PDB file of C-alpha atoms in Angstrom:
ATOM      1  CA  LYS Y 138       0.402 -34.673  -2.045  1.00  0.00           C
ATOM      2  CA  PHE Y 139       1.797 -31.156  -2.556  1.00  0.00           C
ATOM      3  CA  GLN Y 140      -0.294 -28.077  -3.398  1.00  0.00           C
ATOM      4  CA  ALA Y 141       0.475 -26.504  -6.763  1.00  0.00           C
ATOM      5  CA  LYS Y 142       2.687 -23.460  -6.404  1.00  0.00           C
ATOM      6  CA  GLN Y 143       2.014 -22.143  -9.905  1.00  0.00           C
ATOM      7  CA  ALA Y 144      -1.191 -21.029 -11.585  1.00  0.00           C
ATOM      8  CA  THR Y 145      -2.325 -19.009 -14.582  1.00  0.00           C
ATOM      9  CA  SER Y 146      -4.804 -16.144 -14.625  1.00  0.00           C
ATOM     10  CA  ARG Y 147      -5.790 -13.202 -16.782  1.00  0.00           C
ATOM     11  CA  LEU Y 148      -4.485  -9.704 -16.006  1.00  0.00           C
ATOM     12  CA  ILE Y 149      -7.584  -7.515 -16.114  1.00  0.00           C
ATOM     13  CA  ASN Y 150      -6.276  -4.163 -14.863  1.00  0.00           C
ATOM     14  CA  VAL Y 151      -3.355  -2.334 -13.259  1.00  0.00           C
ATOM     15  CA  GLU Y 152      -3.757   0.144 -10.397  1.00  0.00           C
ATOM     16  CA  PHE Y 153      -1.044   2.523  -9.240  1.00  0.00           C
ATOM     17  CA  GLN Y 154      -0.541   2.875  -5.491  1.00  0.00           C
ATOM     18  CA  ILE Y 155       1.401   5.603  -3.693  1.00  0.00           C
ATOM     19  CA  GLY Y 156       3.728   4.608  -0.858  1.00  0.00           C
ATOM     20  CA  LYS Y 157       4.767   6.526   2.235  1.00  0.00           C
ATOM     21  CA  MET Y 158       7.987   7.635   0.507  1.00  0.00           C
ATOM     22  CA  GLY Y 159       6.046   8.654  -2.611  1.00  0.00           C
ATOM     23  CA  ALA Y 160       7.063   5.585  -4.650  1.00  0.00           C
ATOM     24  CA  ILE Y 161       4.483   4.598  -7.270  1.00  0.00           C
ATOM     25  CA  THR Y 162       3.841   0.848  -7.262  1.00  0.00           C
ATOM     26  CA  PRO Y 163       1.860  -0.808 -10.071  1.00  0.00           C
ATOM     27  CA  VAL Y 164      -0.472  -3.499  -8.744  1.00  0.00           C
ATOM     28  CA  ALA Y 165      -1.857  -6.142 -11.104  1.00  0.00           C
ATOM     29  CA  LYS Y 166      -5.521  -7.068 -10.701  1.00  0.00           C
ATOM     30  CA  VAL Y 167      -5.990 -10.617 -11.958  1.00  0.00           C
ATOM     31  CA  GLU Y 168      -9.018 -12.864 -12.179  1.00  0.00           C
ATOM     32  CA  PRO Y 169      -9.094 -14.525  -8.716  1.00  0.00           C
ATOM     33  CA  VAL Y 170      -7.282 -17.848  -8.740  1.00  0.00           C
ATOM     34  CA  GLN Y 171      -6.278 -20.452  -6.129  1.00  0.00           C
ATOM     35  CA  LEU Y 172      -2.513 -20.565  -5.616  1.00  0.00           C
ATOM     36  CA  ALA Y 173      -0.850 -22.718  -2.940  1.00  0.00           C
ATOM     37  CA  GLY Y 174      -3.871 -22.564  -0.664  1.00  0.00           C
ATOM     38  CA  VAL Y 175      -4.810 -18.881  -1.027  1.00  0.00           C
ATOM     39  CA  THR Y 176      -7.019 -16.943  -3.420  1.00  0.00           C
ATOM     40  CA  VAL Y 177      -4.932 -14.401  -5.330  1.00  0.00           C
ATOM     41  CA  GLY Y 178      -6.473 -11.304  -6.931  1.00  0.00           C
ATOM     42  CA  SER Y 179      -3.829  -8.588  -6.523  1.00  0.00           C
ATOM     43  CA  ILE Y 180      -0.095  -8.863  -7.200  1.00  0.00           C
ATOM     44  CA  SER Y 181       2.626  -6.206  -7.040  1.00  0.00           C
ATOM     45  CA  LEU Y 182       4.357  -5.462 -10.350  1.00  0.00           C
ATOM     46  CA  HIS Y 183       7.097  -3.599  -8.421  1.00  0.00           C
ATOM     47  CA  ASN Y 184       8.074  -0.901 -10.932  1.00  0.00           C
ATOM     48  CA  GLU Y 185       8.116   0.149 -14.590  1.00  0.00           C
ATOM     49  CA  GLU Y 186      11.264  -1.850 -15.389  1.00  0.00           C
ATOM     50  CA  PHE Y 187       9.686  -5.063 -14.053  1.00  0.00           C
ATOM     51  CA  ILE Y 188       6.716  -4.625 -16.416  1.00  0.00           C
ATOM     52  CA  GLN Y 189       8.937  -3.877 -19.420  1.00  0.00           C
ATOM     53  CA  SER Y 190      11.370  -6.725 -18.745  1.00  0.00           C
ATOM     54  CA  ARG Y 191       8.521  -9.255 -18.737  1.00  0.00           C
ATOM     55  CA  ASP Y 192       6.550  -7.660 -21.610  1.00  0.00           C
ATOM     56  CA  ILE Y 193       3.334  -7.762 -19.559  1.00  0.00           C
ATOM     57  CA  MET Y 194       0.139  -6.326 -21.091  1.00  0.00           C
ATOM     58  CA  ILE Y 195      -3.408  -5.798 -19.821  1.00  0.00           C
ATOM     59  CA  GLY Y 196      -5.472  -8.765 -21.021  1.00  0.00           C
ATOM     60  CA  ASP Y 197      -2.520 -11.181 -20.938  1.00  0.00           C
ATOM     61  CA  MET Y 198      -2.692 -14.641 -19.442  1.00  0.00           C
ATOM     62  CA  VAL Y 199       0.110 -14.634 -16.870  1.00  0.00           C
ATOM     63  CA  LEU Y 200       1.987 -17.338 -14.963  1.00  0.00           C
ATOM     64  CA  LEU Y 201       1.832 -16.823 -11.190  1.00  0.00           C
ATOM     65  CA  GLU Y 202       4.067 -18.422  -8.598  1.00  0.00           C
ATOM     66  CA  ARG Y 203       4.141 -18.631  -4.817  1.00  0.00           C
ATOM     67  CA  ALA Y 204       7.354 -20.265  -3.706  1.00  0.00           C
ATOM     68  CA  GLY Y 205       7.028 -21.459  -0.094  1.00  0.00           C
ATOM     69  CA  ASP Y 206       4.761 -19.050   1.768  1.00  0.00           C
ATOM     70  CA  VAL Y 207       6.019 -15.822   0.224  1.00  0.00           C
ATOM     71  CA  ILE Y 208       3.958 -13.208  -1.560  1.00  0.00           C
ATOM     72  CA  PRO Y 209       2.730 -14.331  -5.013  1.00  0.00           C
ATOM     73  CA  TYR Y 210       4.443 -12.833  -8.052  1.00  0.00           C
ATOM     74  CA  ILE Y 211       4.111 -12.849 -11.821  1.00  0.00           C
ATOM     75  CA  VAL Y 212       6.778 -15.050 -13.399  1.00  0.00           C
ATOM     76  CA  LYS Y 213       5.975 -14.091 -16.996  1.00  0.00           C
ATOM     77  CA  ALA Y 214       3.261 -13.293 -19.505  1.00  0.00           C
ATOM     78  CA  LEU Y 215       2.126 -16.005 -21.917  1.00  0.00           C
ATOM     79  CA  PRO Y 216       2.318 -14.221 -25.303  1.00  0.00           C
ATOM     80  CA  ASP Y 217       1.359 -17.377 -27.257  1.00  0.00           C
ATOM     81  CA  LEU Y 218      -2.161 -17.015 -25.795  1.00  0.00           C
ATOM     82  CA  ARG Y 219      -2.660 -13.414 -26.923  1.00  0.00           C
ATOM     83  CA  THR Y 220      -5.780 -12.585 -28.930  1.00  0.00           C
ATOM     84  CA  GLY Y 221      -4.765  -9.157 -30.232  1.00  0.00           C
ATOM     85  CA  ASN Y 222      -7.006  -7.315 -27.755  1.00  0.00           C
ATOM     86  CA  GLU Y 223      -4.254  -6.824 -25.180  1.00  0.00           C
ATOM     87  CA  LYS Y 224      -3.221  -3.266 -24.255  1.00  0.00           C
ATOM     88  CA  PRO Y 225       0.155  -1.926 -23.106  1.00  0.00           C
ATOM     89  CA  ILE Y 226       0.393  -0.884 -19.450  1.00  0.00           C
ATOM     90  CA  GLU Y 227       0.835   2.894 -19.424  1.00  0.00           C
ATOM     91  CA  PHE Y 228       2.860   4.024 -16.454  1.00  0.00           C
ATOM     92  CA  PRO Y 229       1.642   7.428 -15.170  1.00  0.00           C
ATOM     93  CA  THR Y 230       3.788  10.528 -15.597  1.00  0.00           C
ATOM     94  CA  ASN Y 231       1.896  12.364 -12.848  1.00  0.00           C
ATOM     95  CA  CYS Y 232       0.976  11.322  -9.303  1.00  0.00           C
ATOM     96  CA  PRO Y 233      -2.437   9.560  -9.280  1.00  0.00           C
ATOM     97  CA  SER Y 234      -3.349  11.472  -6.093  1.00  0.00           C
ATOM     98  CA  CYS Y 235      -2.061  15.066  -6.401  1.00  0.00           C
ATOM     99  CA  HIS Y 236      -1.124  15.093 -10.133  1.00  0.00           C
ATOM    100  CA  THR Y 237       2.409  16.377  -9.448  1.00  0.00           C
ATOM    101  CA  PRO Y 238       4.891  15.284 -12.181  1.00  0.00           C
ATOM    102  CA  LEU Y 239       6.715  12.134 -11.041  1.00  0.00           C
ATOM    103  CA  VAL Y 240      10.507  12.022 -10.723  1.00  0.00           C
ATOM    104  CA  ARG Y 241      13.019   9.186 -10.807  1.00  0.00           C
ATOM    105  CA  ILE Y 242      16.371   9.570  -9.079  1.00  0.00           C
ATOM    106  CA  GLN Y 243      19.318   8.220 -11.051  1.00  0.00           C
ATOM    107  CA  GLY Y 244      20.120   4.679  -9.920  1.00  0.00           C
ATOM    108  CA  GLU Y 245      16.621   4.045  -8.511  1.00  0.00           C
ATOM    109  CA  ALA Y 246      13.951   1.903 -10.169  1.00  0.00           C
ATOM    110  CA  ALA Y 247      10.992   3.681  -8.581  1.00  0.00           C
ATOM    111  CA  TRP Y 248       9.161   6.734  -9.866  1.00  0.00           C
ATOM    112  CA  ARG Y 249       8.219   8.983  -6.943  1.00  0.00           C
ATOM    113  CA  CYS Y 250       5.835  11.814  -6.152  1.00  0.00           C
ATOM    114  CA  PRO Y 251       8.068  14.625  -4.827  1.00  0.00           C
ATOM    115  CA  ASN Y 252       5.168  16.599  -3.322  1.00  0.00           C
ATOM    116  CA  GLU Y 253       5.373  16.425   0.491  1.00  0.00           C
ATOM    117  CA  LYS Y 254       1.782  17.721   0.672  1.00  0.00           C
ATOM    118  CA  CYS Y 255       0.403  14.900  -1.502  1.00  0.00           C
ATOM    119  CA  GLY Y 256      -2.765  13.703   0.252  1.00  0.00           C
ATOM    120  CA  GLU Y 257      -2.256   9.966  -0.283  1.00  0.00           C
ATOM    121  CA  LYS Y 258       1.440  10.160   0.624  1.00  0.00           C
ATOM    122  CA  ILE Y 259       0.523  11.848   3.931  1.00  0.00           C
ATOM    123  CA  ILE Y 260      -2.094   9.165   4.664  1.00  0.00           C
ATOM    124  CA  GLN Y 261       0.404   6.369   3.924  1.00  0.00           C
ATOM    125  CA  LYS Y 262       2.920   7.967   6.323  1.00  0.00           C
ATOM    126  CA  LEU Y 263       0.213   8.139   9.006  1.00  0.00           C
ATOM    127  CA  ILE Y 264      -0.801   4.514   8.395  1.00  0.00           C
ATOM    128  CA  PHE Y 265       2.816   3.400   8.775  1.00  0.00           C
ATOM    129  CA  HIS Y 266       3.322   5.597  11.870  1.00  0.00           C
ATOM    130  CA  VAL Y 267       0.603   3.710  13.799  1.00  0.00           C
ATOM    131  CA  SER Y 268       1.495   0.240  12.430  1.00  0.00           C
ATOM    132  CA  LYS Y 269       2.993  -2.643  14.435  1.00  0.00           C
ATOM    133  CA  ASP Y 270       6.393  -2.058  12.810  1.00  0.00           C
ATOM    134  CA  ALA Y 271       6.435   1.552  14.033  1.00  0.00           C
ATOM    135  CA  MET Y 272       4.507   3.038  17.000  1.00  0.00           C
ATOM    136  CA  ASP Y 273       2.206  -0.012  17.286  1.00  0.00           C
ATOM    137  CA  ILE Y 274      -1.045   1.803  18.164  1.00  0.00           C
ATOM    138  CA  ASP Y 275      -3.589  -0.996  18.509  1.00  0.00           C
ATOM    139  CA  GLY Y 276      -7.002  -0.153  17.053  1.00  0.00           C
ATOM    140  CA  MET Y 277      -5.719   2.661  14.841  1.00  0.00           C
ATOM    141  CA  GLY Y 278      -5.521   0.902  11.486  1.00  0.00           C
ATOM    142  CA  GLU Y 279      -5.840   2.162   7.937  1.00  0.00           C
ATOM    143  CA  SER Y 280      -9.645   2.470   8.022  1.00  0.00           C
ATOM    144  CA  ASN Y 281      -9.596   4.668  11.135  1.00  0.00           C
ATOM    145  CA  ILE Y 282      -6.731   6.814   9.826  1.00  0.00           C
ATOM    146  CA  ARG Y 283      -8.700   7.437   6.632  1.00  0.00           C
ATOM    147  CA  LYS Y 284     -11.943   8.082   8.550  1.00  0.00           C
ATOM    148  CA  PHE Y 285     -10.343  10.572  10.973  1.00  0.00           C
ATOM    149  CA  HIS Y 286      -8.504  12.255   8.090  1.00  0.00           C
ATOM    150  CA  GLU Y 287     -11.762  12.716   6.180  1.00  0.00           C
ATOM    151  CA  LEU Y 288     -13.314  14.239   9.313  1.00  0.00           C
ATOM    152  CA  GLY Y 289     -10.374  16.675   9.532  1.00  0.00           C
ATOM    153  CA  TRP Y 290      -9.213  15.271  12.873  1.00  0.00           C
ATOM    154  CA  ILE Y 291      -5.845  13.900  11.668  1.00  0.00           C
ATOM    155  CA  ASN Y 292      -3.749  15.859   9.186  1.00  0.00           C
ATOM    156  CA  ASN Y 293      -0.301  15.105  10.631  1.00  0.00           C
ATOM    157  CA  MET Y 294       1.348  12.773  13.150  1.00  0.00           C
ATOM    158  CA  ALA Y 295       0.931  15.199  16.067  1.00  0.00           C
ATOM    159  CA  ASP Y 296      -2.853  15.151  15.574  1.00  0.00           C
ATOM    160  CA  ILE Y 297      -2.896  11.424  16.466  1.00  0.00           C
ATOM    161  CA  TYR Y 298      -1.841  12.335  20.015  1.00  0.00           C
ATOM    162  CA  ASN Y 299      -4.421  15.124  20.398  1.00  0.00           C
ATOM    163  CA  LEU Y 300      -7.629  13.348  19.385  1.00  0.00           C
ATOM    164  CA  ASP Y 301     -10.985  14.149  20.985  1.00  0.00           C
ATOM    165  CA  PHE Y 302     -11.990  10.768  22.438  1.00  0.00           C
ATOM    166  CA  ASP Y 303     -15.460  11.979  23.443  1.00  0.00           C
ATOM    167  CA  ALA Y 304     -16.109  12.798  19.792  1.00  0.00           C
ATOM    168  CA  ILE Y 305     -14.721   9.404  18.748  1.00  0.00           C
ATOM    169  CA  ALA Y 306     -17.046   7.657  21.249  1.00  0.00           C
ATOM    170  CA  ASN Y 307     -20.015   9.235  19.449  1.00  0.00           C
ATOM    171  CA  LEU Y 308     -18.956   7.964  16.021  1.00  0.00           C
ATOM    172  CA  GLU Y 309     -20.922   5.157  14.404  1.00  0.00           C
ATOM    173  CA  GLY Y 310     -19.162   1.859  15.004  1.00  0.00           C
ATOM    174  CA  PHE Y 311     -17.226   3.079  18.037  1.00  0.00           C
ATOM    175  CA  GLY Y 312     -18.733   3.725  21.471  1.00  0.00           C
ATOM    176  CA  LYS Y 313     -17.185   4.627  24.812  1.00  0.00           C
ATOM    177  CA  LYS Y 314     -15.260   1.362  25.312  1.00  0.00           C
ATOM    178  CA  SER Y 315     -13.626   1.469  21.866  1.00  0.00           C
ATOM    179  CA  ALA Y 316     -12.650   5.113  22.378  1.00  0.00           C
ATOM    180  CA  GLU Y 317     -11.129   4.306  25.784  1.00  0.00           C
ATOM    181  CA  ASN Y 318      -9.156   1.391  24.307  1.00  0.00           C
ATOM    182  CA  LEU Y 319      -7.816   3.648  21.564  1.00  0.00           C
ATOM    183  CA  LYS Y 320      -6.868   6.302  24.109  1.00  0.00           C
ATOM    184  CA  SER Y 321      -4.963   3.696  26.163  1.00  0.00           C
ATOM    185  CA  ALA Y 322      -3.114   2.464  23.063  1.00  0.00           C
ATOM    186  CA  ILE Y 323      -2.071   6.028  22.154  1.00  0.00           C
ATOM    187  CA  LEU Y 324      -0.893   6.770  25.727  1.00  0.00           C
ATOM    188  CA  LYS Y 325       1.118   3.527  25.646  1.00  0.00           C
ATOM    189  CA  ALA Y 326       2.705   4.536  22.323  1.00  0.00           C
ATOM    190  CA  LYS Y 327       3.960   7.781  23.884  1.00  0.00           C
ATOM    191  CA  LYS Y 328       6.308   5.645  26.017  1.00  0.00           C
ATOM    192  CA  ASN Y 329       7.912   3.897  23.041  1.00  0.00           C
ATOM    193  CA  PRO Y 330      11.727   4.055  22.776  1.00  0.00           C
ATOM    194  CA  ILE Y 331      13.197   6.749  20.538  1.00  0.00           C
ATOM    195  CA  HIS Y 332      14.329   4.280  17.827  1.00  0.00           C
ATOM    196  CA  ARG Y 333      10.709   3.239  17.210  1.00  0.00           C
ATOM    197  CA  PHE Y 334       9.660   6.874  16.961  1.00  0.00           C
ATOM    198  CA  LEU Y 335      12.445   7.721  14.481  1.00  0.00           C
ATOM    199  CA  HIS Y 336      11.540   4.678  12.385  1.00  0.00           C
ATOM    200  CA  SER Y 337       7.879   5.772  12.388  1.00  0.00           C
ATOM    201  CA  LEU Y 338       8.698   9.118  10.730  1.00  0.00           C
ATOM    202  CA  SER Y 339       9.332   7.530   7.302  1.00  0.00           C
ATOM    203  CA  ILE Y 340      12.365   9.660   6.517  1.00  0.00           C
ATOM    204  CA  HIS Y 341      13.629   8.737   3.044  1.00  0.00           C
TER     205      HIS Y 341
END
């Protein structure tokens, strides 16, 4: 009658993602498994303390849970099922993007990259700036931010409002209509109230 809200899977790897404030978040990659109606393959491990408190290792079988409709999480490792081939999760001491030594402020759980010129940190700030929670620029998602950044068109927030839409129209996968829609969304964002703009700046 009810869908199972717990499942087990094997932890096969851990990737370290950089947030807009520079926080390093470990993300568990597990063998895909059905959990309460969705297929789960990636799960946040939150921070170093979370990993240590649950004694989680790469190669472990782990118990996953999805209470209600919230994001899945790892309840615990299952050490009784270990084979001896498991490896400790090594938290980085340097930023995975710019290699700056990470810092942890007293009282905080997160390790952060303090480099304001960190490439991935800048991209994450730009992605948040255009998101629905911030300036809400429709059509300017993560893939387009990364594409325009690689082309050298967006290096900071101001660049978003000075794009060459004729050049965008000539990009593969765009066209005139898509470029015009993006232009309209950016012009609309310029009229947002000041509180949305301040929120979009990702000031720690």
